[in-house]
Coordinates of C-alpha atoms in Angstrom, one line a residue:
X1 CA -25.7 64.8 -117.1
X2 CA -25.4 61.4 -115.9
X3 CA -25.4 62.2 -112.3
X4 CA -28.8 64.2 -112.9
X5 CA -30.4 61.6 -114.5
X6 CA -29.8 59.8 -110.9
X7 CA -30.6 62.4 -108.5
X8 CA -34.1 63.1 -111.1
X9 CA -34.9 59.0 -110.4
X10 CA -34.1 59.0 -107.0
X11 CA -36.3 61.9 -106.5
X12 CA -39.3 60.5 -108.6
X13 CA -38.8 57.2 -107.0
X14 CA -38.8 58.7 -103.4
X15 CA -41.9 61.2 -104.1
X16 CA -43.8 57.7 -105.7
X17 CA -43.1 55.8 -102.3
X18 CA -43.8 58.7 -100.0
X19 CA -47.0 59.5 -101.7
X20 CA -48.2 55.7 -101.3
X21 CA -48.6 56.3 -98.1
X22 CA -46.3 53.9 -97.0
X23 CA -46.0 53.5 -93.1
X24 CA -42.7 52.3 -91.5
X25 CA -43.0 48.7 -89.6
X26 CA -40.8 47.1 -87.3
X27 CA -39.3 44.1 -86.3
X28 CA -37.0 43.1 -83.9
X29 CA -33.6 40.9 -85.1
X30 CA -33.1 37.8 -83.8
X31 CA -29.4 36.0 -83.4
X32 CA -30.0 33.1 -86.5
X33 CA -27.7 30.8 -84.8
X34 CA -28.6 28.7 -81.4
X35 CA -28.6 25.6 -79.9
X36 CA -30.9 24.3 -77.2
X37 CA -29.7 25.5 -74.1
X38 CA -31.4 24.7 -70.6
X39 CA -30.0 25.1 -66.7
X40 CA -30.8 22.4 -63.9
X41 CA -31.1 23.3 -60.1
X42 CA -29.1 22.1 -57.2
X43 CA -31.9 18.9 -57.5
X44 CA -30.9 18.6 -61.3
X45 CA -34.6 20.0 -62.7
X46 CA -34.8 22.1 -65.4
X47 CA -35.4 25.3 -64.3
X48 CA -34.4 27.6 -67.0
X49 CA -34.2 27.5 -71.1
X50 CA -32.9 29.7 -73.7
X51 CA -35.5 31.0 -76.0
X52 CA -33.8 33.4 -78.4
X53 CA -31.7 36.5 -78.6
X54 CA -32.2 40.2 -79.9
X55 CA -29.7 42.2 -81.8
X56 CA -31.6 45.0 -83.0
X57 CA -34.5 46.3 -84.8
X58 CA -35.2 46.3 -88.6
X59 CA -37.7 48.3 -90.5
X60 CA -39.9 46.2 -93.2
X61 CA -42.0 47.3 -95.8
X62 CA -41.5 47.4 -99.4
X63 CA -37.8 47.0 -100.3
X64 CA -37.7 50.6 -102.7
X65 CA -39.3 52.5 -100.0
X66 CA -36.2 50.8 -97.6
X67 CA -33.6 51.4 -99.4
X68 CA -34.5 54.8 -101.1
X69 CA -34.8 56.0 -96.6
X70 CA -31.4 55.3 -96.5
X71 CA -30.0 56.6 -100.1
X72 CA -32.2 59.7 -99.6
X73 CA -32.4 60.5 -96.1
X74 CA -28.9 59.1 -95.2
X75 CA -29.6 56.5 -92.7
X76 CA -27.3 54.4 -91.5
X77 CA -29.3 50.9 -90.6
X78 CA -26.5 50.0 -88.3
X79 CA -28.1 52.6 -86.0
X80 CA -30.5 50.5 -84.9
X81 CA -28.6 47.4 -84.2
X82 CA -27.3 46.8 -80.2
X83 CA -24.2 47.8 -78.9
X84 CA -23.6 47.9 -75.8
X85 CA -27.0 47.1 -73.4
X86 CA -26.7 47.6 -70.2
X87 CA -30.0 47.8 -69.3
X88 CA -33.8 46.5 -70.0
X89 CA -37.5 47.2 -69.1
X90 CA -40.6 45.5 -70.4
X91 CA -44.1 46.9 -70.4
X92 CA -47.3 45.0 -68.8
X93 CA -48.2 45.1 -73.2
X94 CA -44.8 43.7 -73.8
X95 CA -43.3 47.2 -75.2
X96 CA -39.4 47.0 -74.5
X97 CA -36.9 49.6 -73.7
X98 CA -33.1 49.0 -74.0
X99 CA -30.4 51.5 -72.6
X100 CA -27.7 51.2 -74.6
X101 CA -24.5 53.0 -73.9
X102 CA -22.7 52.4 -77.5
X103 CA -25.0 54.5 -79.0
X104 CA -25.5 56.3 -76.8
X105 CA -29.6 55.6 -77.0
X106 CA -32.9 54.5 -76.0
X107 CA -34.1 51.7 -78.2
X108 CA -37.9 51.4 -78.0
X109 CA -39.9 48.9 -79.7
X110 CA -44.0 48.3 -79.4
X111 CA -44.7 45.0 -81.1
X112 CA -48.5 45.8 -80.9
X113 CA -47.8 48.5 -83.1
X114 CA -44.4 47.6 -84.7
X115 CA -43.1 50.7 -84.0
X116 CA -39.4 51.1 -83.1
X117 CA -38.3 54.6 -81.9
X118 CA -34.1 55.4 -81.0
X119 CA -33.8 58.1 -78.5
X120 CA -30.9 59.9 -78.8
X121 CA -31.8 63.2 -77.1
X122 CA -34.4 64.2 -74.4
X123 CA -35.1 67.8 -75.6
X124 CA -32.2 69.5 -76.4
X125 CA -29.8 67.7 -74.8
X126 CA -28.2 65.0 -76.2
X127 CA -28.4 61.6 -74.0
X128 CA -24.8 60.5 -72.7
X129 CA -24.8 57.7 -71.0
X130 CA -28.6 56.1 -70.0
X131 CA -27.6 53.5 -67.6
X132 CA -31.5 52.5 -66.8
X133 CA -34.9 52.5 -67.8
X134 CA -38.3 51.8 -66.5
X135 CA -42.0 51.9 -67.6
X136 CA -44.8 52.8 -65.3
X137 CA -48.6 51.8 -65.3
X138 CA -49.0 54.7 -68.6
X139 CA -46.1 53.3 -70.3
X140 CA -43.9 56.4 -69.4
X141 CA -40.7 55.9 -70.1
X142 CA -37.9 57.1 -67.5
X143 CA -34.3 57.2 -68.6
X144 CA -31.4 57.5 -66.2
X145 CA -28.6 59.5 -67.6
X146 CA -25.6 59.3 -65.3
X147 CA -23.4 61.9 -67.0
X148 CA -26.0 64.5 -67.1
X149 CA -27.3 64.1 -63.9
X150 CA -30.4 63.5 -64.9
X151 CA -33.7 61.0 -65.1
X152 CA -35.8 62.1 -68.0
X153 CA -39.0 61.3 -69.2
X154 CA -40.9 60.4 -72.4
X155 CA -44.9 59.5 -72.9
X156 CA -45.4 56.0 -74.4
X157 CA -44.8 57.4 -77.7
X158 CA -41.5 58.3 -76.7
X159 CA -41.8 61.5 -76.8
X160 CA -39.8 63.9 -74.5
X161 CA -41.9 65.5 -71.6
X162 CA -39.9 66.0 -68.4
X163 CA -36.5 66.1 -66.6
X164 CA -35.5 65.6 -62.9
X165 CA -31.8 66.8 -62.4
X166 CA -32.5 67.3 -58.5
X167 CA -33.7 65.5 -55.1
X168 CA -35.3 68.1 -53.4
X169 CA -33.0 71.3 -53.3
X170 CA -29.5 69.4 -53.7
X171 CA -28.7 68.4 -57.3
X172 CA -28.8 64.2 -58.5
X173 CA -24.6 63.4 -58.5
X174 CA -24.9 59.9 -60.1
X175 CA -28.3 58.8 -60.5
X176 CA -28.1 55.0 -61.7
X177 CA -30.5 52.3 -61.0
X178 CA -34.4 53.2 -61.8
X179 CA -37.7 50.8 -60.7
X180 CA -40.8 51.6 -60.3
X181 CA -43.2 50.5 -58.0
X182 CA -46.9 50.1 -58.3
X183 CA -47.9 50.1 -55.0
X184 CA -47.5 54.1 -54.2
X185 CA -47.0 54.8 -57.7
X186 CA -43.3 55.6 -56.7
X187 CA -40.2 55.9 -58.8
X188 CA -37.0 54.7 -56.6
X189 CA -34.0 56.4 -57.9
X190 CA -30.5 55.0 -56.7
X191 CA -27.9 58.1 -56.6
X192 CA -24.6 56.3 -56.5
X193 CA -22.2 59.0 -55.7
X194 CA -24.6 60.0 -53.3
X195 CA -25.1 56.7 -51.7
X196 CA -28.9 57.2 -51.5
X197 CA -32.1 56.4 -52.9
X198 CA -35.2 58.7 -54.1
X199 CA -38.2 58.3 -54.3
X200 CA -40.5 60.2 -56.4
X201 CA -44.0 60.8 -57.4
X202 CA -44.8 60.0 -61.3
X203 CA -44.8 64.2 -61.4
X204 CA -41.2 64.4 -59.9
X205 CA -41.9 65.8 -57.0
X206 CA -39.8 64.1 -54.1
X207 CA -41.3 61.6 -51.8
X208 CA -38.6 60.8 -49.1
X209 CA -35.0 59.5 -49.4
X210 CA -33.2 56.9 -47.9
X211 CA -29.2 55.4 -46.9
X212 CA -25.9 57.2 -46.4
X213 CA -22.0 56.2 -46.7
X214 CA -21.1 53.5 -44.7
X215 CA -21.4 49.8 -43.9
X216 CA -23.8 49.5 -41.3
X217 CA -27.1 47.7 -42.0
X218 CA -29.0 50.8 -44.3
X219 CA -25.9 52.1 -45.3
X220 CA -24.7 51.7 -49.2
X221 CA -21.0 51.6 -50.1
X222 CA -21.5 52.6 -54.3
X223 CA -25.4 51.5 -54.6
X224 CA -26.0 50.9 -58.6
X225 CA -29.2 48.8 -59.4
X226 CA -32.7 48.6 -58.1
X227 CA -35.9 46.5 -58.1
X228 CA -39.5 46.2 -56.2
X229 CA -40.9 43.0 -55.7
X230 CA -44.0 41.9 -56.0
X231 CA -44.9 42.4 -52.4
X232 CA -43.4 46.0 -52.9
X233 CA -40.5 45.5 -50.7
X234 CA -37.4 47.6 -52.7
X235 CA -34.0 45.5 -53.3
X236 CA -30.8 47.8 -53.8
X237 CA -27.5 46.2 -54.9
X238 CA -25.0 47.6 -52.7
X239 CA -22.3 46.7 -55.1
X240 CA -19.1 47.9 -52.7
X241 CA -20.3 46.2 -49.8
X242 CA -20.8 43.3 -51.6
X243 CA -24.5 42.7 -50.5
X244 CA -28.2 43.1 -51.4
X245 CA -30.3 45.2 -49.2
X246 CA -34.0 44.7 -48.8
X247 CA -36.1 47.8 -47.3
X248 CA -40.0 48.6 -47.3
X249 CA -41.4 50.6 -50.0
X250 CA -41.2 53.7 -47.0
X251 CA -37.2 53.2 -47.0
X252 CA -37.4 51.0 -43.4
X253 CA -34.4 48.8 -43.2
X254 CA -35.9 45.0 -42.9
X255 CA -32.6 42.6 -44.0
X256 CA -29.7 41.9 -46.5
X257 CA -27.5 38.9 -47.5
X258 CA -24.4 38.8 -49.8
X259 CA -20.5 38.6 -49.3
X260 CA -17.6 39.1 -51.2
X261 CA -16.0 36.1 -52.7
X262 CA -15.0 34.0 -56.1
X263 CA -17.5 31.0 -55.4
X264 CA -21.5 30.5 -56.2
X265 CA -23.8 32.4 -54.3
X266 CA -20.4 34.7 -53.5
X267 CA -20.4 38.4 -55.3
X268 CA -17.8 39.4 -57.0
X269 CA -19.2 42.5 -59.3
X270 CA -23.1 42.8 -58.7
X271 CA -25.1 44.6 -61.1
X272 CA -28.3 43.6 -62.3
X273 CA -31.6 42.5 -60.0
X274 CA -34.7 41.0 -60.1
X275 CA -37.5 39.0 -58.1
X276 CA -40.1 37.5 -59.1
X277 CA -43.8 36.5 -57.6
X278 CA -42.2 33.4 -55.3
X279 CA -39.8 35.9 -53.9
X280 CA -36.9 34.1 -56.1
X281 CA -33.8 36.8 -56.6
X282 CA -32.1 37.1 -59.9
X283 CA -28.4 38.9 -59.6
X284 CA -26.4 39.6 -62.7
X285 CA -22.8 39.7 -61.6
X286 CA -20.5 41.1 -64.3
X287 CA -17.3 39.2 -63.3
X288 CA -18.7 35.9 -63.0
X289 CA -20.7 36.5 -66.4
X290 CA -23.6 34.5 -65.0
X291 CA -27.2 35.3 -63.3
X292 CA -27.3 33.8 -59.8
X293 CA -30.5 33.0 -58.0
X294 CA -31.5 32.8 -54.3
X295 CA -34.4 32.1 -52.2
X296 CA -36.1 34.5 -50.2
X297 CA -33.5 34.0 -47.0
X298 CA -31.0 34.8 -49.5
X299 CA -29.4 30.9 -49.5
X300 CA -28.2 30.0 -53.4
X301 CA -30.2 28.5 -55.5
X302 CA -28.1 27.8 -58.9
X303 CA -26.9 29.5 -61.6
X304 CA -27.9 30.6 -65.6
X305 CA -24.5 31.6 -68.2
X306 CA -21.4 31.5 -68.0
X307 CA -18.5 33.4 -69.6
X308 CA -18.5 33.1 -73.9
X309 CA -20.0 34.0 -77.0
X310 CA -22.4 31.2 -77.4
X311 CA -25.7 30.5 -76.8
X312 CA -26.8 30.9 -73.0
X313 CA -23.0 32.5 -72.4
X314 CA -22.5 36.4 -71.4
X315 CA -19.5 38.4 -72.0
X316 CA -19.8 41.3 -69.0
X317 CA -23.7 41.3 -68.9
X318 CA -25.1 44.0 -66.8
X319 CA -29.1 44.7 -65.8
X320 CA -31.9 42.3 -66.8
X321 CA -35.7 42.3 -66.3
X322 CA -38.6 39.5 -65.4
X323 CA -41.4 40.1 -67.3
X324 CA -45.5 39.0 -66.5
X325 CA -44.8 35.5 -68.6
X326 CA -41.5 34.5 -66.6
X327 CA -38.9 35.6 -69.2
X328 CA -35.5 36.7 -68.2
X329 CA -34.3 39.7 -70.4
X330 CA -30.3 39.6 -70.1
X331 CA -28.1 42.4 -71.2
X332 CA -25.2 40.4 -72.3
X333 CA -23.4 43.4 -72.9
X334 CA -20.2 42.5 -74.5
X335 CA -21.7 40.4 -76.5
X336 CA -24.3 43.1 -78.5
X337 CA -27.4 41.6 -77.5
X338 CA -30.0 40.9 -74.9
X339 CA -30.5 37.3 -74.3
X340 CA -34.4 36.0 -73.6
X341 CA -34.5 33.2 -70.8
X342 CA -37.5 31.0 -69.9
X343 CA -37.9 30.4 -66.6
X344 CA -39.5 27.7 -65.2
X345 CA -41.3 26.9 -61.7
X346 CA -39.7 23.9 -59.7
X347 CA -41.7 20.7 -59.4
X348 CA -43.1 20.5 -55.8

């Protein structure tokens, strides 16, 4: 009898809440603990400075109609923490995406419209391991699945429309590192195993192609990440060979930098890229737990993080992203979080 009377409240209290119309907000979660944290250049300026760091995403709203979601409907709100980011892509109306691997997941958050969405599944298949994410100008959302072979899409919603499992009439092997360029409306796709990179039209349809095995210049040795600059040039990480190369947006070799080696501006696992609109290159390299930056010739600049838990410290951090205001998304992997970094221009 007693356990009736519970199930008969829980249901009245649930049918009250849901009939109120109530519609689910979000919010993300922010690391409580910090300390000002800020990183000087080879000249001693301040160039960089920790803003904050997010964990996850909470829903709000009135406290019955929280808890009842998860007494009635079983949710767990740990599912919407971070666990294991590896990568990060912010929208021109600040909408971020998050690939995280722990999940495995999609973690979508619009803060115009506080809605969070987790994407678990792209139609009927379940996602396995996204390893990258990117918006383009209508706030589609591509997904880079690496064990199904497969880039899928979603509308700004985040809703499933589209999948891409093959470059031209040969299926993707590894497809990694996703950017999206603007200029062309092109999606570049790196395919590691296949030591290439596609691009695509926003339809799927395949553009051109470009690299093979090897070590010549043009030739990748296990590409993973990928970014377009402003100017639309295309920067691939070849992560075996120890290098970055730079190509035109048709695929046209132009130059490269990087070596192997344990000291700054040396790569020892390269992941992670970015450049922003003074041609200033942000790498993430996993071993050294830090973001290096380098000019335009590729000469080091200095460098953000270090290995730890604190704030401003990475433990294995992977991709990262430069959004329109000149704030560094990290994943710090390891650590459960992405960390947001101000940067600022040097003094001239």
């Amino acid at each position: 009898m007693h356990k009736h009377l519970i199930r008969l409240f829980i249901a009245l209290c649930a049918t009250v809440t849901l009939s109120a119309g109530c519609v689910s907000k979000w919010s993300p979660t922010f690391e409580t603990k910090s300390e000002p944290v800020q990183w000087v250049d080879q000249a001693n300026a301040a160039r960089a400075r920790y803003l904050t760091a997010i964990t996850g995403f909470l829903e709000t709203g009135t406290s019955v109609s929280h808890v009842l979601k998860y007494i009635v409907f079983g949710r767990n709100p740990n599912d919407t923490m971070i666990v294991r980011p590896v990568a990060v892509a912010i929208g021109s109306d600040e909408r971020i995406a998050i690939a995280d691997m722990g999940q495995p997941c999609v973690h979508l958050y619009v803060p115009s419209e506080q809605l969070y969405r987790k994407i678990s599944a792209a139609g009927k298949e379940q996602l396995q391991t996204p390893v990258s994410v990117a918006f383009d100008e209508q706030f589609r959302l591509y997904v880079s699945d690496s064990t199904n072979h497969a880039i899928y899409v979603f509308d700004r919603t985040g809703e499933y429309r589209q999948t891409i499992k093959k470059a031209g009439s040969d299926p993707l092997q590894r497809p990694t590192g996703l950017t999206y360029s603007s200029r062309g409306n092109k999606l570049y796709v790196v395919d590691t195993l296949a030591n290439r990179v596609f691009a695509y039209a926003p339809d799927g349809a395949l553009l051109f192609s470009f690299g093979e095995n090897g070590e010549k210049s043009g030739d990748f040795n296990f590409p993973t990440h990928i970014t377009t600059a402003p100017d639309g040039n295309v920067y691939v990480v070849d992560a075996m060979n120890f290098r970055v190369q730079i190509f035109a947006p048709s695929g046209k070799f132009l130059s490269s930098f990087g070596h192997h080696g344990n000291g700054s501006g040396d790569f020892a696992m390269p992941k992670g890229i970015v450049v922003d609109k003074s041609n200033t290159i942000y790498i993430v390299d996993t071993l050294f737990d830090n973001v290096q930056l380098f000019n335009k010739a590729g000469d080091f600049l200095f460098t953000i993080g270090g290995r730890g838990n604190g704030t401003g410290e990475f433990m294995m951090p992977s991709g990262l992203y430069l959004d329109s205001k000149d704030k560094l998304y990290v994943c710090d992997t390891y650590n459960q979080r992405v960390q947001v970094i101000q940067i600022m221009e040097s003094e001239k």
